[in-house]
Amino acid sequence: MTEEMSARPAARRGPYAKSARRRAEIVSSATSVFAARGYRGGSLREIAKQIDLSLTSVVHHFPTKSALLVAVLERADAASIESFESDTRTKGVASAVLRYVRRNLERPEMLRLLALMAAESSAPDHPAHEWFRDRYERVIAGIAIAVRRDQDEGRISNSRTPRDIAESLVALWDGLQLQWLIDPRRDLVAGVTAALEDLLGIQNALDA
């Protein structure tokens, strides 16, 4: 391979990297706008203005507002879900949930965004309706697998079906999270810990 040939891929990486950075900037701006105003209240023009871009530039990367919303939701969700699933395998459901809660306390804007979008998307015509429906199914199914593993290993004593426990756990988390977003003086970790101990039939969830 000649020096000239080996240099070509590097030349292509420049514009690609710049485009990726620009997309990330737009997604970050959209996250802020949607978290503050909701999907219907936020506009592409406001998202562009926040990072000194033209509306045309935003539309170049995200042709529709709904496409941008999906990118925002996927970024908000991806890393935390992957980490949560890894923790359930090594530490069990209770420990994984509490680690997830503590991490989320450091990103209230993301929590607010997901809570707001989930509420808005209950309308069947909302562009994120199917995304949230699929997300709930995916999350519940993943937790159910982890619950079954914990039951088999004797980590939890609740004998209800894993699916039932997973659905209850997601409902508890959503409710406690919303209460904390409304009133941050609440002790979210303590609330989730008590709920876990009651639901899973365990003691000292903080030490799990």
PDB file of C-alpha atoms in Angstrom:
ATOM      1  CA  MET A   1       0.000   0.000   0.000  1.00  0.00           C
ATOM      2  CA  THR A   2       1.421   3.373  -0.981  1.00  0.00           C
ATOM      3  CA  GLU A   3       1.548   6.383   1.316  1.00  0.00           C
ATOM      4  CA  GLU A   4      -1.003   8.125  -0.895  1.00  0.00           C
ATOM      5  CA  MET A   5      -3.439   5.209  -0.647  1.00  0.00           C
ATOM      6  CA  SER A   6      -3.077   4.904   3.116  1.00  0.00           C
ATOM      7  CA  ALA A   7      -3.865   8.597   3.533  1.00  0.00           C
ATOM      8  CA  ARG A   8      -7.241   8.406   1.799  1.00  0.00           C
ATOM      9  CA  PRO A   9      -9.296   6.910   4.666  1.00  0.00           C
ATOM     10  CA  ALA A  10      -8.024   9.599   7.037  1.00  0.00           C
ATOM     11  CA  ALA A  11      -9.187  12.265   4.597  1.00  0.00           C
ATOM     12  CA  ARG A  12     -12.670  10.771   4.618  1.00  0.00           C
ATOM     13  CA  ARG A  13     -12.793  10.641   8.390  1.00  0.00           C
ATOM     14  CA  GLY A  14     -12.581  14.425   8.732  1.00  0.00           C
ATOM     15  CA  PRO A  15     -15.988  15.354   7.271  1.00  0.00           C
ATOM     16  CA  TYR A  16     -17.584  12.310   8.866  1.00  0.00           C
ATOM     17  CA  ALA A  17     -16.283  13.249  12.305  1.00  0.00           C
ATOM     18  CA  LYS A  18     -17.463  16.820  11.842  1.00  0.00           C
ATOM     19  CA  SER A  19     -20.907  15.615  10.807  1.00  0.00           C
ATOM     20  CA  ALA A  20     -21.098  13.293  13.830  1.00  0.00           C
ATOM     21  CA  ARG A  21     -20.140  16.142  16.155  1.00  0.00           C
ATOM     22  CA  ARG A  22     -22.754  18.381  14.588  1.00  0.00           C
ATOM     23  CA  ARG A  23     -25.441  15.727  15.004  1.00  0.00           C
ATOM     24  CA  ALA A  24     -24.441  15.300  18.646  1.00  0.00           C
ATOM     25  CA  GLU A  25     -24.701  19.069  19.200  1.00  0.00           C
ATOM     26  CA  ILE A  26     -28.166  19.126  17.658  1.00  0.00           C
ATOM     27  CA  VAL A  27     -29.313  16.180  19.769  1.00  0.00           C
ATOM     28  CA  SER A  28     -27.994  17.880  22.925  1.00  0.00           C
ATOM     29  CA  SER A  29     -29.830  21.079  22.062  1.00  0.00           C
ATOM     30  CA  ALA A  30     -33.017  19.170  21.285  1.00  0.00           C
ATOM     31  CA  THR A  31     -32.740  17.337  24.597  1.00  0.00           C
ATOM     32  CA  SER A  32     -32.680  20.655  26.426  1.00  0.00           C
ATOM     33  CA  VAL A  33     -35.552  22.147  24.425  1.00  0.00           C
ATOM     34  CA  PHE A  34     -37.793  19.081  24.583  1.00  0.00           C
ATOM     35  CA  ALA A  35     -37.136  18.661  28.309  1.00  0.00           C
ATOM     36  CA  ALA A  36     -38.174  22.273  28.915  1.00  0.00           C
ATOM     37  CA  ARG A  37     -41.083  22.589  26.478  1.00  0.00           C
ATOM     38  CA  GLY A  38     -42.112  19.086  25.493  1.00  0.00           C
ATOM     39  CA  TYR A  39     -42.133  17.764  21.964  1.00  0.00           C
ATOM     40  CA  ARG A  40     -45.091  19.790  20.767  1.00  0.00           C
ATOM     41  CA  GLY A  41     -43.898  22.979  22.456  1.00  0.00           C
ATOM     42  CA  GLY A  42     -40.312  22.791  21.234  1.00  0.00           C
ATOM     43  CA  SER A  43     -39.428  23.817  17.690  1.00  0.00           C
ATOM     44  CA  LEU A  44     -36.608  23.013  15.300  1.00  0.00           C
ATOM     45  CA  ARG A  45     -36.012  26.738  14.961  1.00  0.00           C
ATOM     46  CA  GLU A  46     -35.443  27.093  18.705  1.00  0.00           C
ATOM     47  CA  ILE A  47     -33.170  24.044  18.709  1.00  0.00           C
ATOM     48  CA  ALA A  48     -31.112  25.577  15.898  1.00  0.00           C
ATOM     49  CA  LYS A  49     -30.948  29.000  17.538  1.00  0.00           C
ATOM     50  CA  GLN A  50     -29.668  27.556  20.802  1.00  0.00           C
ATOM     51  CA  ILE A  51     -26.475  26.360  19.081  1.00  0.00           C
ATOM     52  CA  ASP A  52     -26.191  29.158  16.496  1.00  0.00           C
ATOM     53  CA  LEU A  53     -27.167  27.022  13.534  1.00  0.00           C
ATOM     54  CA  SER A  54     -29.528  27.723  10.696  1.00  0.00           C
ATOM     55  CA  LEU A  55     -32.772  25.796  10.478  1.00  0.00           C
ATOM     56  CA  THR A  56     -31.511  24.406   7.171  1.00  0.00           C
ATOM     57  CA  SER A  57     -28.482  22.901   8.908  1.00  0.00           C
ATOM     58  CA  VAL A  58     -30.647  21.126  11.465  1.00  0.00           C
ATOM     59  CA  VAL A  59     -32.979  19.774   8.790  1.00  0.00           C
ATOM     60  CA  HIS A  60     -29.971  18.565   6.799  1.00  0.00           C
ATOM     61  CA  HIS A  61     -29.089  16.199   9.650  1.00  0.00           C
ATOM     62  CA  PHE A  62     -32.629  15.488  10.855  1.00  0.00           C
ATOM     63  CA  PRO A  63     -35.193  15.951   8.072  1.00  0.00           C
ATOM     64  CA  THR A  64     -38.138  15.825  10.483  1.00  0.00           C
ATOM     65  CA  LYS A  65     -38.778  16.826  14.056  1.00  0.00           C
ATOM     66  CA  SER A  66     -39.920  13.295  14.850  1.00  0.00           C
ATOM     67  CA  ALA A  67     -36.615  11.869  13.568  1.00  0.00           C
ATOM     68  CA  LEU A  68     -34.771  14.200  15.923  1.00  0.00           C
ATOM     69  CA  LEU A  69     -37.008  13.165  18.809  1.00  0.00           C
ATOM     70  CA  VAL A  70     -36.173   9.502  18.257  1.00  0.00           C
ATOM     71  CA  ALA A  71     -32.449  10.336  18.232  1.00  0.00           C
ATOM     72  CA  VAL A  72     -32.856  12.209  21.519  1.00  0.00           C
ATOM     73  CA  LEU A  73     -34.735   9.344  23.157  1.00  0.00           C
ATOM     74  CA  GLU A  74     -32.316   6.702  21.947  1.00  0.00           C
ATOM     75  CA  ARG A  75     -29.327   8.614  23.279  1.00  0.00           C
ATOM     76  CA  ALA A  76     -31.053   9.171  26.614  1.00  0.00           C
ATOM     77  CA  ASP A  77     -31.846   5.495  26.923  1.00  0.00           C
ATOM     78  CA  ALA A  78     -29.075   3.457  25.338  1.00  0.00           C
ATOM     79  CA  ALA A  79     -26.159   3.751  27.755  1.00  0.00           C
ATOM     80  CA  SER A  80     -28.221   3.447  30.926  1.00  0.00           C
ATOM     81  CA  ILE A  81     -30.138   0.380  29.734  1.00  0.00           C
ATOM     82  CA  GLU A  82     -26.952  -1.410  28.687  1.00  0.00           C
ATOM     83  CA  SER A  83     -25.331  -0.703  32.045  1.00  0.00           C
ATOM     84  CA  PHE A  84     -28.466  -1.797  33.914  1.00  0.00           C
ATOM     85  CA  GLU A  85     -28.629  -5.125  32.096  1.00  0.00           C
ATOM     86  CA  SER A  86     -24.964  -5.784  32.856  1.00  0.00           C
ATOM     87  CA  ASP A  87     -25.510  -5.029  36.548  1.00  0.00           C
ATOM     88  CA  THR A  88     -28.473  -7.407  36.804  1.00  0.00           C
ATOM     89  CA  ARG A  89     -26.286 -10.260  35.577  1.00  0.00           C
ATOM     90  CA  THR A  90     -23.481  -9.628  38.046  1.00  0.00           C
ATOM     91  CA  LYS A  91     -25.223  -8.124  41.081  1.00  0.00           C
ATOM     92  CA  GLY A  92     -28.914  -8.975  40.828  1.00  0.00           C
ATOM     93  CA  VAL A  93     -32.025  -6.900  40.249  1.00  0.00           C
ATOM     94  CA  ALA A  94     -32.111  -4.943  43.522  1.00  0.00           C
ATOM     95  CA  SER A  95     -28.514  -3.779  43.293  1.00  0.00           C
ATOM     96  CA  ALA A  96     -28.877  -2.957  39.596  1.00  0.00           C
ATOM     97  CA  VAL A  97     -31.984  -0.854  40.198  1.00  0.00           C
ATOM     98  CA  LEU A  98     -30.347   1.147  42.984  1.00  0.00           C
ATOM     99  CA  ARG A  99     -27.221   1.759  40.901  1.00  0.00           C
ATOM    100  CA  TYR A 100     -29.484   2.906  38.067  1.00  0.00           C
ATOM    101  CA  VAL A 101     -31.316   5.275  40.419  1.00  0.00           C
ATOM    102  CA  ARG A 102     -28.088   6.809  41.708  1.00  0.00           C
ATOM    103  CA  ARG A 103     -26.785   7.353  38.182  1.00  0.00           C
ATOM    104  CA  ASN A 104     -30.038   8.980  37.144  1.00  0.00           C
ATOM    105  CA  LEU A 105     -29.911  11.411  40.054  1.00  0.00           C
ATOM    106  CA  GLU A 106     -26.957  12.972  38.244  1.00  0.00           C
ATOM    107  CA  ARG A 107     -28.959  13.597  35.057  1.00  0.00           C
ATOM    108  CA  PRO A 108     -32.310  15.089  36.066  1.00  0.00           C
ATOM    109  CA  GLU A 109     -32.743  16.713  32.656  1.00  0.00           C
ATOM    110  CA  MET A 110     -32.762  13.298  30.986  1.00  0.00           C
ATOM    111  CA  LEU A 111     -35.206  11.942  33.555  1.00  0.00           C
ATOM    112  CA  ARG A 112     -37.477  14.925  33.045  1.00  0.00           C
ATOM    113  CA  LEU A 113     -37.307  14.479  29.288  1.00  0.00           C
ATOM    114  CA  LEU A 114     -38.215  10.789  29.441  1.00  0.00           C
ATOM    115  CA  ALA A 115     -41.027  11.397  31.929  1.00  0.00           C
ATOM    116  CA  LEU A 116     -42.477  14.234  29.865  1.00  0.00           C
ATOM    117  CA  MET A 117     -42.172  12.385  26.572  1.00  0.00           C
ATOM    118  CA  ALA A 118     -43.691   9.227  28.056  1.00  0.00           C
ATOM    119  CA  ALA A 119     -46.732  11.196  29.203  1.00  0.00           C
ATOM    120  CA  GLU A 120     -47.093  12.994  25.871  1.00  0.00           C
ATOM    121  CA  SER A 121     -46.655   9.773  23.910  1.00  0.00           C
ATOM    122  CA  SER A 122     -49.698   8.191  25.542  1.00  0.00           C
ATOM    123  CA  ALA A 123     -51.602   9.850  22.692  1.00  0.00           C
ATOM    124  CA  PRO A 124     -51.693   7.308  19.830  1.00  0.00           C
ATOM    125  CA  ASP A 125     -50.829   9.955  17.233  1.00  0.00           C
ATOM    126  CA  HIS A 126     -47.691  11.114  19.044  1.00  0.00           C
ATOM    127  CA  PRO A 127     -44.507  10.384  17.031  1.00  0.00           C
ATOM    128  CA  ALA A 128     -42.909   8.644  20.022  1.00  0.00           C
ATOM    129  CA  HIS A 129     -45.942   6.476  20.838  1.00  0.00           C
ATOM    130  CA  GLU A 130     -44.567   3.307  19.271  1.00  0.00           C
ATOM    131  CA  TRP A 131     -41.064   3.991  20.576  1.00  0.00           C
ATOM    132  CA  PHE A 132     -42.255   4.139  24.177  1.00  0.00           C
ATOM    133  CA  ARG A 133     -44.575   1.174  23.747  1.00  0.00           C
ATOM    134  CA  ASP A 134     -41.672  -0.898  22.425  1.00  0.00           C
ATOM    135  CA  ARG A 135     -39.342   0.448  25.106  1.00  0.00           C
ATOM    136  CA  TYR A 136     -41.667  -0.570  27.921  1.00  0.00           C
ATOM    137  CA  GLU A 137     -42.008  -4.040  26.453  1.00  0.00           C
ATOM    138  CA  ARG A 138     -38.242  -4.364  26.021  1.00  0.00           C
ATOM    139  CA  VAL A 139     -37.455  -3.117  29.523  1.00  0.00           C
ATOM    140  CA  ILE A 140     -40.092  -5.280  31.207  1.00  0.00           C
ATOM    141  CA  ALA A 141     -38.954  -8.357  29.290  1.00  0.00           C
ATOM    142  CA  GLY A 142     -35.331  -7.722  30.280  1.00  0.00           C
ATOM    143  CA  ILE A 143     -36.188  -7.241  33.943  1.00  0.00           C
ATOM    144  CA  ALA A 144     -38.343 -10.379  33.912  1.00  0.00           C
ATOM    145  CA  ILE A 145     -35.351 -12.406  32.726  1.00  0.00           C
ATOM    146  CA  ALA A 146     -33.232 -10.941  35.520  1.00  0.00           C
ATOM    147  CA  VAL A 147     -35.953 -11.607  38.099  1.00  0.00           C
ATOM    148  CA  ARG A 148     -36.199 -15.243  37.015  1.00  0.00           C
ATOM    149  CA  ARG A 149     -32.438 -15.557  37.400  1.00  0.00           C
ATOM    150  CA  ASP A 150     -32.586 -14.039  40.892  1.00  0.00           C
ATOM    151  CA  GLN A 151     -35.440 -16.358  41.860  1.00  0.00           C
ATOM    152  CA  ASP A 152     -33.481 -19.378  40.669  1.00  0.00           C
ATOM    153  CA  GLU A 153     -30.412 -18.235  42.604  1.00  0.00           C
ATOM    154  CA  GLY A 154     -32.396 -17.496  45.775  1.00  0.00           C
ATOM    155  CA  ARG A 155     -31.708 -13.762  45.761  1.00  0.00           C
ATOM    156  CA  ILE A 156     -35.389 -12.834  45.987  1.00  0.00           C
ATOM    157  CA  SER A 157     -38.259 -14.656  47.666  1.00  0.00           C
ATOM    158  CA  ASN A 158     -41.294 -13.290  45.825  1.00  0.00           C
ATOM    159  CA  SER A 159     -42.850 -16.233  43.987  1.00  0.00           C
ATOM    160  CA  ARG A 160     -45.031 -14.197  41.631  1.00  0.00           C
ATOM    161  CA  THR A 161     -44.271 -14.604  37.954  1.00  0.00           C
ATOM    162  CA  PRO A 162     -41.194 -12.707  36.756  1.00  0.00           C
ATOM    163  CA  ARG A 163     -43.363 -10.775  34.314  1.00  0.00           C
ATOM    164  CA  ASP A 164     -45.704  -9.592  37.087  1.00  0.00           C
ATOM    165  CA  ILE A 165     -42.784  -8.513  39.258  1.00  0.00           C
ATOM    166  CA  ALA A 166     -41.115  -6.707  36.355  1.00  0.00           C
ATOM    167  CA  GLU A 167     -44.285  -4.788  35.498  1.00  0.00           C
ATOM    168  CA  SER A 168     -44.744  -3.773  39.135  1.00  0.00           C
ATOM    169  CA  LEU A 169     -41.114  -2.715  39.405  1.00  0.00           C
ATOM    170  CA  VAL A 170     -41.335  -0.477  36.334  1.00  0.00           C
ATOM    171  CA  ALA A 171     -44.569   1.075  37.618  1.00  0.00           C
ATOM    172  CA  LEU A 172     -43.010   1.755  41.031  1.00  0.00           C
ATOM    173  CA  TRP A 173     -39.921   3.291  39.483  1.00  0.00           C
ATOM    174  CA  ASP A 174     -41.890   5.544  37.142  1.00  0.00           C
ATOM    175  CA  GLY A 175     -44.119   6.754  39.956  1.00  0.00           C
ATOM    176  CA  LEU A 176     -41.338   7.430  42.458  1.00  0.00           C
ATOM    177  CA  GLN A 177     -39.226   9.113  39.807  1.00  0.00           C
ATOM    178  CA  LEU A 178     -42.077  11.445  38.871  1.00  0.00           C
ATOM    179  CA  GLN A 179     -42.642  12.372  42.518  1.00  0.00           C
ATOM    180  CA  TRP A 180     -38.939  13.191  42.859  1.00  0.00           C
ATOM    181  CA  LEU A 181     -38.929  15.315  39.708  1.00  0.00           C
ATOM    182  CA  ILE A 182     -41.836  17.316  41.120  1.00  0.00           C
ATOM    183  CA  ASP A 183     -40.276  17.583  44.571  1.00  0.00           C
ATOM    184  CA  PRO A 184     -36.498  16.930  44.633  1.00  0.00           C
ATOM    185  CA  ARG A 185     -36.531  17.143  48.429  1.00  0.00           C
ATOM    186  CA  ARG A 186     -37.844  13.589  48.458  1.00  0.00           C
ATOM    187  CA  ASP A 187     -35.279  10.858  49.085  1.00  0.00           C
ATOM    188  CA  LEU A 188     -35.571   8.873  45.880  1.00  0.00           C
ATOM    189  CA  VAL A 189     -33.022   6.237  46.865  1.00  0.00           C
ATOM    190  CA  ALA A 190     -34.799   5.568  50.162  1.00  0.00           C
ATOM    191  CA  GLY A 191     -38.165   5.360  48.436  1.00  0.00           C
ATOM    192  CA  VAL A 192     -36.941   2.924  45.804  1.00  0.00           C
ATOM    193  CA  THR A 193     -35.115   0.861  48.433  1.00  0.00           C
ATOM    194  CA  ALA A 194     -38.283   0.433  50.497  1.00  0.00           C
ATOM    195  CA  ALA A 195     -40.291  -0.441  47.391  1.00  0.00           C
ATOM    196  CA  LEU A 196     -37.716  -3.025  46.304  1.00  0.00           C
ATOM    197  CA  GLU A 197     -37.626  -4.700  49.700  1.00  0.00           C
ATOM    198  CA  ASP A 198     -41.407  -4.962  49.750  1.00  0.00           C
ATOM    199  CA  LEU A 199     -41.796  -6.097  46.141  1.00  0.00           C
ATOM    200  CA  LEU A 200     -38.918  -8.565  46.001  1.00  0.00           C
ATOM    201  CA  GLY A 201     -39.313  -9.919  49.514  1.00  0.00           C
ATOM    202  CA  ILE A 202     -35.769  -9.040  50.548  1.00  0.00           C
ATOM    203  CA  GLN A 203     -34.076  -7.168  53.359  1.00  0.00           C
ATOM    204  CA  ASN A 204     -31.290  -4.607  53.239  1.00  0.00           C
ATOM    205  CA  ALA A 205     -31.617  -3.861  49.533  1.00  0.00           C
ATOM    206  CA  LEU A 206     -28.911  -1.226  49.906  1.00  0.00           C
ATOM    207  CA  ASP A 207     -26.466  -4.030  50.676  1.00  0.00           C
ATOM    208  CA  ALA A 208     -27.669  -6.295  47.873  1.00  0.00           C
TER     209      ALA A 208
END
